[in-house]
Amino acid sequence: AQKVTQAQTEISVVEKEDVTLDCVYETRDTTYYLFWYKQPPSGELVFLIRRNSFDEQNEISGRYSWNFQKSTSSFNFTITASQVVDSAVYFCALRPNDQTGANNLFFGTGTRLTVIP
Amino acid sequence: DSGVTQTPKHLITATGQRVTLRCSPRSGDLSVYWYQQSLDQGLQFLIQYYNGEERAKGNILERFSAQQFPDLHSELNLSSLELGDSALYFCASSMDGTDTQYFGPGTRLTVL
């Protein structure tokens, strides 16, 4: 079974603070892909990052960084020096390597981040 | 802008009615996916098409159906609508089945 858990329902931080959003996943597949999407108040889903299961190298993109640890089945997302524009709901998602060709995403329940000015 | 377009943006209708949601994928993308986002169910996969053929089905109700046309645009048909069908419906597309999925802006359906 495929499952993504985002235990943090809501997080509030003051502007310029760092914040980490947690994501834990479950899958029996040896090859899979992990994603983070952002849903701002306007409602669209914006792709942030994709990581495959055989690449555990952490990644930094500007103020964003991702920590993928296969040993703990976690794919956490850190925003450094948060800004008000970072306020959104963030979704972690899993896509298993389905041999039938199904490539749908399994989403977590999301973490609502509010950055207070 | 992801390049995926969805129409209409908002739709208000009554119970028992039928509606059609439309999606145009990014240029060059062959796969189209439909997802439903509701308060109680979260983001759930409905159905996937690849180059005109159904590839996978998720928790899609029998009252719902979809198709992908030769020009690769897709339509999601929802019939015998119930109050619980009120949700945000997303379309996503990818180049093939393994590529990153890019989402459209969504269609917000309200059933009164």
PDB file of C-alpha atoms in Angstrom:
ATOM      1  CA  ALA A   1       0.000   0.000   0.000  1.00  0.00           C
ATOM      2  CA  GLN A   2       1.102   3.526  -0.684  1.00  0.00           C
ATOM      3  CA  LYS A   3       0.760   6.171   1.984  1.00  0.00           C
ATOM      4  CA  VAL A   4       2.043   9.658   2.680  1.00  0.00           C
ATOM      5  CA  THR A   5       1.798  11.195   6.123  1.00  0.00           C
ATOM      6  CA  GLN A   6       2.154  14.872   6.873  1.00  0.00           C
ATOM      7  CA  ALA A   7       1.649  14.985  10.601  1.00  0.00           C
ATOM      8  CA  GLN A   8       1.784  18.766  10.844  1.00  0.00           C
ATOM      9  CA  THR A   9      -1.636  20.108   9.970  1.00  0.00           C
ATOM     10  CA  GLU A  10      -0.842  23.763  10.516  1.00  0.00           C
ATOM     11  CA  ILE A  11       2.327  25.697  11.248  1.00  0.00           C
ATOM     12  CA  SER A  12       2.704  29.401  11.982  1.00  0.00           C
ATOM     13  CA  VAL A  13       6.029  31.172  11.948  1.00  0.00           C
ATOM     14  CA  VAL A  14       7.132  34.758  12.086  1.00  0.00           C
ATOM     15  CA  GLU A  15       8.709  36.172   8.977  1.00  0.00           C
ATOM     16  CA  LYS A  16      12.422  35.379   8.565  1.00  0.00           C
ATOM     17  CA  GLU A  17      12.212  32.274  10.731  1.00  0.00           C
ATOM     18  CA  ASP A  18      13.202  28.919   9.264  1.00  0.00           C
ATOM     19  CA  VAL A  19      10.548  26.220   9.066  1.00  0.00           C
ATOM     20  CA  THR A  20      10.643  22.505   8.263  1.00  0.00           C
ATOM     21  CA  LEU A  21       7.693  20.597   6.888  1.00  0.00           C
ATOM     22  CA  ASP A  22       7.742  16.879   7.581  1.00  0.00           C
ATOM     23  CA  CYS A  23       6.778  14.103   5.202  1.00  0.00           C
ATOM     24  CA  VAL A  24       6.877  10.373   5.876  1.00  0.00           C
ATOM     25  CA  TYR A  25       5.953   7.851   3.238  1.00  0.00           C
ATOM     26  CA  GLU A  26       5.203   4.143   2.976  1.00  0.00           C
ATOM     27  CA  THR A  27       5.699   1.995  -0.078  1.00  0.00           C
ATOM     28  CA  ARG A  28       6.851  -1.514  -0.868  1.00  0.00           C
ATOM     29  CA  ASP A  29       8.282  -0.442  -4.203  1.00  0.00           C
ATOM     30  CA  THR A  30      12.051  -0.265  -4.478  1.00  0.00           C
ATOM     31  CA  THR A  31      11.791   2.466  -7.091  1.00  0.00           C
ATOM     32  CA  TYR A  32       9.524   5.431  -6.528  1.00  0.00           C
ATOM     33  CA  TYR A  33       9.366   9.190  -6.816  1.00  0.00           C
ATOM     34  CA  LEU A  34       8.639  11.857  -4.249  1.00  0.00           C
ATOM     35  CA  PHE A  35       7.284  15.323  -4.879  1.00  0.00           C
ATOM     36  CA  TRP A  36       6.435  18.535  -3.104  1.00  0.00           C
ATOM     37  CA  TYR A  37       3.670  20.797  -4.374  1.00  0.00           C
ATOM     38  CA  LYS A  38       2.585  24.202  -3.088  1.00  0.00           C
ATOM     39  CA  GLN A  39      -1.021  25.383  -3.059  1.00  0.00           C
ATOM     40  CA  PRO A  40      -1.192  29.138  -2.439  1.00  0.00           C
ATOM     41  CA  PRO A  41      -4.460  30.833  -1.442  1.00  0.00           C
ATOM     42  CA  SER A  42      -5.320  31.268  -5.120  1.00  0.00           C
ATOM     43  CA  GLY A  43      -5.803  27.492  -5.268  1.00  0.00           C
ATOM     44  CA  GLU A  44      -3.526  26.194  -7.987  1.00  0.00           C
ATOM     45  CA  LEU A  45      -1.044  23.379  -7.334  1.00  0.00           C
ATOM     46  CA  VAL A  46       2.514  24.413  -8.083  1.00  0.00           C
ATOM     47  CA  PHE A  47       5.257  21.824  -8.567  1.00  0.00           C
ATOM     48  CA  LEU A  48       8.313  22.446  -6.397  1.00  0.00           C
ATOM     49  CA  ILE A  49      10.572  19.406  -6.571  1.00  0.00           C
ATOM     50  CA  ARG A  50      10.799  15.785  -7.648  1.00  0.00           C
ATOM     51  CA  ARG A  51      13.204  13.230  -6.202  1.00  0.00           C
ATOM     52  CA  ASN A  52      13.669   9.596  -7.210  1.00  0.00           C
ATOM     53  CA  SER A  53      14.297   6.864  -4.708  1.00  0.00           C
ATOM     54  CA  PHE A  54      17.834   6.075  -5.779  1.00  0.00           C
ATOM     55  CA  ASP A  55      19.066   9.631  -5.399  1.00  0.00           C
ATOM     56  CA  GLU A  56      19.412  10.547  -1.752  1.00  0.00           C
ATOM     57  CA  GLN A  57      21.383  13.676  -2.402  1.00  0.00           C
ATOM     58  CA  ASN A  58      19.863  16.617  -0.619  1.00  0.00           C
ATOM     59  CA  GLU A  59      18.954  19.608  -2.673  1.00  0.00           C
ATOM     60  CA  ILE A  60      18.972  23.333  -2.137  1.00  0.00           C
ATOM     61  CA  SER A  61      17.200  25.817  -4.352  1.00  0.00           C
ATOM     62  CA  GLY A  62      17.409  29.363  -3.085  1.00  0.00           C
ATOM     63  CA  ARG A  63      15.616  29.479   0.267  1.00  0.00           C
ATOM     64  CA  TYR A  64      14.235  25.968  -0.217  1.00  0.00           C
ATOM     65  CA  SER A  65      16.002  22.754   0.717  1.00  0.00           C
ATOM     66  CA  TRP A  66      14.948  19.138   0.818  1.00  0.00           C
ATOM     67  CA  ASN A  67      16.255  16.319   2.989  1.00  0.00           C
ATOM     68  CA  PHE A  68      15.535  12.833   1.639  1.00  0.00           C
ATOM     69  CA  GLN A  69      16.355   9.932   3.978  1.00  0.00           C
ATOM     70  CA  LYS A  70      15.457   6.487   2.743  1.00  0.00           C
ATOM     71  CA  SER A  71      16.374   4.895   6.079  1.00  0.00           C
ATOM     72  CA  THR A  72      13.563   6.769   7.806  1.00  0.00           C
ATOM     73  CA  SER A  73      11.267   7.039   4.760  1.00  0.00           C
ATOM     74  CA  SER A  74      11.212  10.784   5.092  1.00  0.00           C
ATOM     75  CA  PHE A  75      11.366  13.632   2.612  1.00  0.00           C
ATOM     76  CA  ASN A  76      11.361  16.856   4.592  1.00  0.00           C
ATOM     77  CA  PHE A  77      11.191  20.363   3.213  1.00  0.00           C
ATOM     78  CA  THR A  78      12.827  23.397   4.809  1.00  0.00           C
ATOM     79  CA  ILE A  79      12.182  27.030   4.018  1.00  0.00           C
ATOM     80  CA  THR A  80      14.933  29.339   5.214  1.00  0.00           C
ATOM     81  CA  ALA A  81      14.166  32.951   6.144  1.00  0.00           C
ATOM     82  CA  SER A  82      10.457  32.520   5.490  1.00  0.00           C
ATOM     83  CA  GLN A  83       8.476  35.240   3.765  1.00  0.00           C
ATOM     84  CA  VAL A  84       4.788  36.110   3.759  1.00  0.00           C
ATOM     85  CA  VAL A  85       4.560  34.844   0.158  1.00  0.00           C
ATOM     86  CA  ASP A  86       5.473  31.395   1.430  1.00  0.00           C
ATOM     87  CA  SER A  87       2.082  31.166   3.143  1.00  0.00           C
ATOM     88  CA  ALA A  88       0.337  28.245   1.472  1.00  0.00           C
ATOM     89  CA  VAL A  89      -0.613  24.620   1.878  1.00  0.00           C
ATOM     90  CA  TYR A  90       2.259  22.305   1.045  1.00  0.00           C
ATOM     91  CA  PHE A  91       1.651  18.769  -0.167  1.00  0.00           C
ATOM     92  CA  CYS A  92       4.066  15.891  -0.220  1.00  0.00           C
ATOM     93  CA  ALA A  93       3.274  13.189  -2.784  1.00  0.00           C
ATOM     94  CA  LEU A  94       4.480   9.725  -3.715  1.00  0.00           C
ATOM     95  CA  ARG A  95       4.423   8.084  -7.114  1.00  0.00           C
ATOM     96  CA  PRO A  96       5.298   4.397  -7.089  1.00  0.00           C
ATOM     97  CA  ASN A  97       6.922   2.754 -10.059  1.00  0.00           C
ATOM     98  CA  ASP A  98       3.815   0.863 -11.075  1.00  0.00           C
ATOM     99  CA  GLN A  99       4.530  -1.811 -13.676  1.00  0.00           C
ATOM    100  CA  THR A 100       0.973  -1.585 -15.004  1.00  0.00           C
ATOM    101  CA  GLY A 101       1.663   1.933 -16.181  1.00  0.00           C
ATOM    102  CA  ALA A 102      -0.424   3.698 -13.557  1.00  0.00           C
ATOM    103  CA  ASN A 103       1.448   6.811 -12.556  1.00  0.00           C
ATOM    104  CA  ASN A 104      -0.917   8.596 -10.249  1.00  0.00           C
ATOM    105  CA  LEU A 105       0.246  10.525  -7.225  1.00  0.00           C
ATOM    106  CA  PHE A 106      -0.601   9.647  -3.655  1.00  0.00           C
ATOM    107  CA  PHE A 107      -0.846  12.853  -1.677  1.00  0.00           C
ATOM    108  CA  GLY A 108      -0.447  13.604   1.994  1.00  0.00           C
ATOM    109  CA  THR A 109      -3.086  15.669   3.731  1.00  0.00           C
ATOM    110  CA  GLY A 110      -1.006  18.821   3.446  1.00  0.00           C
ATOM    111  CA  THR A 111       0.531  21.270   5.892  1.00  0.00           C
ATOM    112  CA  ARG A 112      -0.870  24.787   6.041  1.00  0.00           C
ATOM    113  CA  LEU A 113       1.969  27.245   6.576  1.00  0.00           C
ATOM    114  CA  THR A 114       1.197  30.751   7.734  1.00  0.00           C
ATOM    115  CA  VAL A 115       4.020  33.268   7.795  1.00  0.00           C
ATOM    116  CA  ILE A 116       3.220  36.193  10.044  1.00  0.00           C
ATOM    117  CA  PRO A 117       4.741  39.552   9.080  1.00  0.00           C
TER     118      PRO A 117
ATOM    119  CA  ASP B   1       1.547  29.269 -15.336  1.00  0.00           C
ATOM    120  CA  SER B   2       1.886  25.495 -15.730  1.00  0.00           C
ATOM    121  CA  GLY B   3       0.615  25.441 -19.308  1.00  0.00           C
ATOM    122  CA  VAL B   4      -2.344  23.236 -18.373  1.00  0.00           C
ATOM    123  CA  THR B   5      -5.687  24.927 -18.908  1.00  0.00           C
ATOM    124  CA  GLN B   6      -9.012  24.047 -17.362  1.00  0.00           C
ATOM    125  CA  THR B   7     -12.477  25.392 -18.037  1.00  0.00           C
ATOM    126  CA  PRO B   8     -14.637  26.546 -16.497  1.00  0.00           C
ATOM    127  CA  LYS B   9     -12.951  28.025 -13.440  1.00  0.00           C
ATOM    128  CA  HIS B  10     -16.138  27.930 -11.410  1.00  0.00           C
ATOM    129  CA  LEU B  11     -19.313  25.936 -11.854  1.00  0.00           C
ATOM    130  CA  ILE B  12     -22.461  26.140  -9.770  1.00  0.00           C
ATOM    131  CA  THR B  13     -25.217  23.658 -10.400  1.00  0.00           C
ATOM    132  CA  ALA B  14     -28.018  21.775  -8.699  1.00  0.00           C
ATOM    133  CA  THR B  15     -28.294  18.232  -7.440  1.00  0.00           C
ATOM    134  CA  GLY B  16     -29.174  15.716 -10.095  1.00  0.00           C
ATOM    135  CA  GLN B  17     -27.589  17.705 -12.892  1.00  0.00           C
ATOM    136  CA  ARG B  18     -24.737  16.755 -15.216  1.00  0.00           C
ATOM    137  CA  VAL B  19     -21.635  18.838 -15.930  1.00  0.00           C
ATOM    138  CA  THR B  20     -18.545  18.553 -18.109  1.00  0.00           C
ATOM    139  CA  LEU B  21     -15.133  19.794 -17.086  1.00  0.00           C
ATOM    140  CA  ARG B  22     -12.537  20.377 -19.754  1.00  0.00           C
ATOM    141  CA  CYS B  23      -8.764  20.167 -19.665  1.00  0.00           C
ATOM    142  CA  SER B  24      -6.080  20.971 -22.222  1.00  0.00           C
ATOM    143  CA  PRO B  25      -2.669  19.511 -21.376  1.00  0.00           C
ATOM    144  CA  ARG B  26       0.682  21.207 -21.861  1.00  0.00           C
ATOM    145  CA  SER B  27       1.946  21.132 -25.397  1.00  0.00           C
ATOM    146  CA  GLY B  28       3.603  17.775 -26.029  1.00  0.00           C
ATOM    147  CA  ASP B  29       2.173  16.022 -22.989  1.00  0.00           C
ATOM    148  CA  LEU B  30       0.448  12.725 -23.703  1.00  0.00           C
ATOM    149  CA  SER B  31      -0.788  11.829 -20.227  1.00  0.00           C
ATOM    150  CA  VAL B  32      -3.734  13.487 -18.528  1.00  0.00           C
ATOM    151  CA  TYR B  33      -4.789  12.893 -14.939  1.00  0.00           C
ATOM    152  CA  TRP B  34      -7.874  13.984 -13.015  1.00  0.00           C
ATOM    153  CA  TYR B  35      -7.846  14.588  -9.267  1.00  0.00           C
ATOM    154  CA  GLN B  36     -10.523  15.653  -6.837  1.00  0.00           C
ATOM    155  CA  GLN B  37      -9.768  17.845  -3.826  1.00  0.00           C
ATOM    156  CA  SER B  38     -12.394  17.957  -1.112  1.00  0.00           C
ATOM    157  CA  LEU B  39     -12.255  18.944   2.540  1.00  0.00           C
ATOM    158  CA  ASP B  40     -13.013  15.476   3.843  1.00  0.00           C
ATOM    159  CA  GLN B  41     -11.135  13.334   1.291  1.00  0.00           C
ATOM    160  CA  GLY B  42      -8.158  15.510   0.504  1.00  0.00           C
ATOM    161  CA  LEU B  43      -6.499  15.163  -2.912  1.00  0.00           C
ATOM    162  CA  GLN B  44      -7.612  11.948  -4.567  1.00  0.00           C
ATOM    163  CA  PHE B  45      -6.734  10.484  -7.932  1.00  0.00           C
ATOM    164  CA  LEU B  46      -9.679   9.792 -10.203  1.00  0.00           C
ATOM    165  CA  ILE B  47      -8.429   8.612 -13.572  1.00  0.00           C
ATOM    166  CA  GLN B  48      -5.471   8.700 -15.975  1.00  0.00           C
ATOM    167  CA  TYR B  49      -5.360   8.709 -19.761  1.00  0.00           C
ATOM    168  CA  TYR B  50      -2.365   8.230 -21.975  1.00  0.00           C
ATOM    169  CA  ASN B  51      -2.558   9.166 -25.635  1.00  0.00           C
ATOM    170  CA  GLY B  52      -6.290   8.603 -25.772  1.00  0.00           C
ATOM    171  CA  GLU B  53      -6.451   5.393 -23.789  1.00  0.00           C
ATOM    172  CA  GLU B  54      -7.428   4.869 -20.184  1.00  0.00           C
ATOM    173  CA  ARG B  55      -4.324   3.922 -18.200  1.00  0.00           C
ATOM    174  CA  ALA B  56      -5.454   3.798 -14.579  1.00  0.00           C
ATOM    175  CA  LYS B  57      -8.505   4.325 -12.413  1.00  0.00           C
ATOM    176  CA  GLY B  58      -8.620   5.509  -8.853  1.00  0.00           C
ATOM    177  CA  ASN B  59     -11.569   6.249  -6.616  1.00  0.00           C
ATOM    178  CA  ILE B  60     -13.792   7.400  -9.429  1.00  0.00           C
ATOM    179  CA  LEU B  61     -17.529   7.007  -8.930  1.00  0.00           C
ATOM    180  CA  GLU B  62     -19.612   5.219 -11.547  1.00  0.00           C
ATOM    181  CA  ARG B  63     -21.513   8.481 -12.057  1.00  0.00           C
ATOM    182  CA  PHE B  64     -18.261  10.008 -13.293  1.00  0.00           C
ATOM    183  CA  SER B  65     -16.627   9.304 -16.622  1.00  0.00           C
ATOM    184  CA  ALA B  66     -13.820  10.776 -18.653  1.00  0.00           C
ATOM    185  CA  GLN B  67     -12.231  10.606 -22.051  1.00  0.00           C
ATOM    186  CA  GLN B  68      -9.217  11.907 -23.884  1.00  0.00           C
ATOM    187  CA  PHE B  69      -9.707  13.066 -27.430  1.00  0.00           C
ATOM    188  CA  PRO B  70      -7.373  12.749 -30.451  1.00  0.00           C
ATOM    189  CA  ASP B  71      -6.144  16.305 -29.898  1.00  0.00           C
ATOM    190  CA  LEU B  72      -5.236  15.137 -26.357  1.00  0.00           C
ATOM    191  CA  HIS B  73      -7.635  17.388 -24.491  1.00  0.00           C
ATOM    192  CA  SER B  74      -9.700  15.616 -21.872  1.00  0.00           C
ATOM    193  CA  GLU B  75     -13.179  15.950 -20.445  1.00  0.00           C
ATOM    194  CA  LEU B  76     -14.493  14.777 -17.100  1.00  0.00           C
ATOM    195  CA  ASN B  77     -18.224  14.182 -17.026  1.00  0.00           C
ATOM    196  CA  LEU B  78     -20.036  14.217 -13.694  1.00  0.00           C
ATOM    197  CA  SER B  79     -23.683  13.128 -13.657  1.00  0.00           C
ATOM    198  CA  SER B  80     -26.498  12.794 -11.124  1.00  0.00           C
ATOM    199  CA  LEU B  81     -24.631  15.289  -9.014  1.00  0.00           C
ATOM    200  CA  GLU B  82     -24.874  15.172  -5.246  1.00  0.00           C
ATOM    201  CA  LEU B  83     -23.989  17.734  -2.614  1.00  0.00           C
ATOM    202  CA  GLY B  84     -20.911  15.700  -1.751  1.00  0.00           C
ATOM    203  CA  ASP B  85     -19.523  16.132  -5.251  1.00  0.00           C
ATOM    204  CA  SER B  86     -18.750  19.762  -4.462  1.00  0.00           C
ATOM    205  CA  ALA B  87     -14.988  19.981  -4.715  1.00  0.00           C
ATOM    206  CA  LEU B  88     -12.038  21.386  -6.611  1.00  0.00           C
ATOM    207  CA  TYR B  89     -11.276  19.236  -9.639  1.00  0.00           C
ATOM    208  CA  PHE B  90      -7.745  19.323 -10.973  1.00  0.00           C
ATOM    209  CA  CYS B  91      -6.370  18.162 -14.239  1.00  0.00           C
ATOM    210  CA  ALA B  92      -2.666  17.421 -14.556  1.00  0.00           C
ATOM    211  CA  SER B  93      -0.533  16.443 -17.497  1.00  0.00           C
ATOM    212  CA  SER B  94       2.849  14.901 -18.082  1.00  0.00           C
ATOM    213  CA  MET B  95       4.930  14.095 -21.127  1.00  0.00           C
ATOM    214  CA  ASP B  96       4.626  10.411 -20.524  1.00  0.00           C
ATOM    215  CA  GLY B  97       3.557   8.332 -17.612  1.00  0.00           C
ATOM    216  CA  THR B  98       6.779   8.780 -15.728  1.00  0.00           C
ATOM    217  CA  ASP B  99       7.333  12.485 -16.003  1.00  0.00           C
ATOM    218  CA  THR B 100       6.459  15.163 -13.470  1.00  0.00           C
ATOM    219  CA  GLN B 101       2.766  16.062 -13.405  1.00  0.00           C
ATOM    220  CA  TYR B 102       1.912  19.716 -13.869  1.00  0.00           C
ATOM    221  CA  PHE B 103      -1.463  20.852 -12.623  1.00  0.00           C
ATOM    222  CA  GLY B 104      -4.034  23.152 -14.098  1.00  0.00           C
ATOM    223  CA  PRO B 105      -5.729  25.893 -12.050  1.00  0.00           C
ATOM    224  CA  GLY B 106      -8.663  23.651 -11.205  1.00  0.00           C
ATOM    225  CA  THR B 107     -12.431  23.854 -11.608  1.00  0.00           C
ATOM    226  CA  ARG B 108     -14.360  24.617  -8.451  1.00  0.00           C
ATOM    227  CA  LEU B 109     -17.672  22.772  -8.570  1.00  0.00           C
ATOM    228  CA  THR B 110     -20.450  23.760  -6.206  1.00  0.00           C
ATOM    229  CA  VAL B 111     -23.550  21.579  -6.094  1.00  0.00           C
ATOM    230  CA  LEU B 112     -26.540  23.244  -4.425  1.00  0.00           C
TER     231      LEU B 112
END
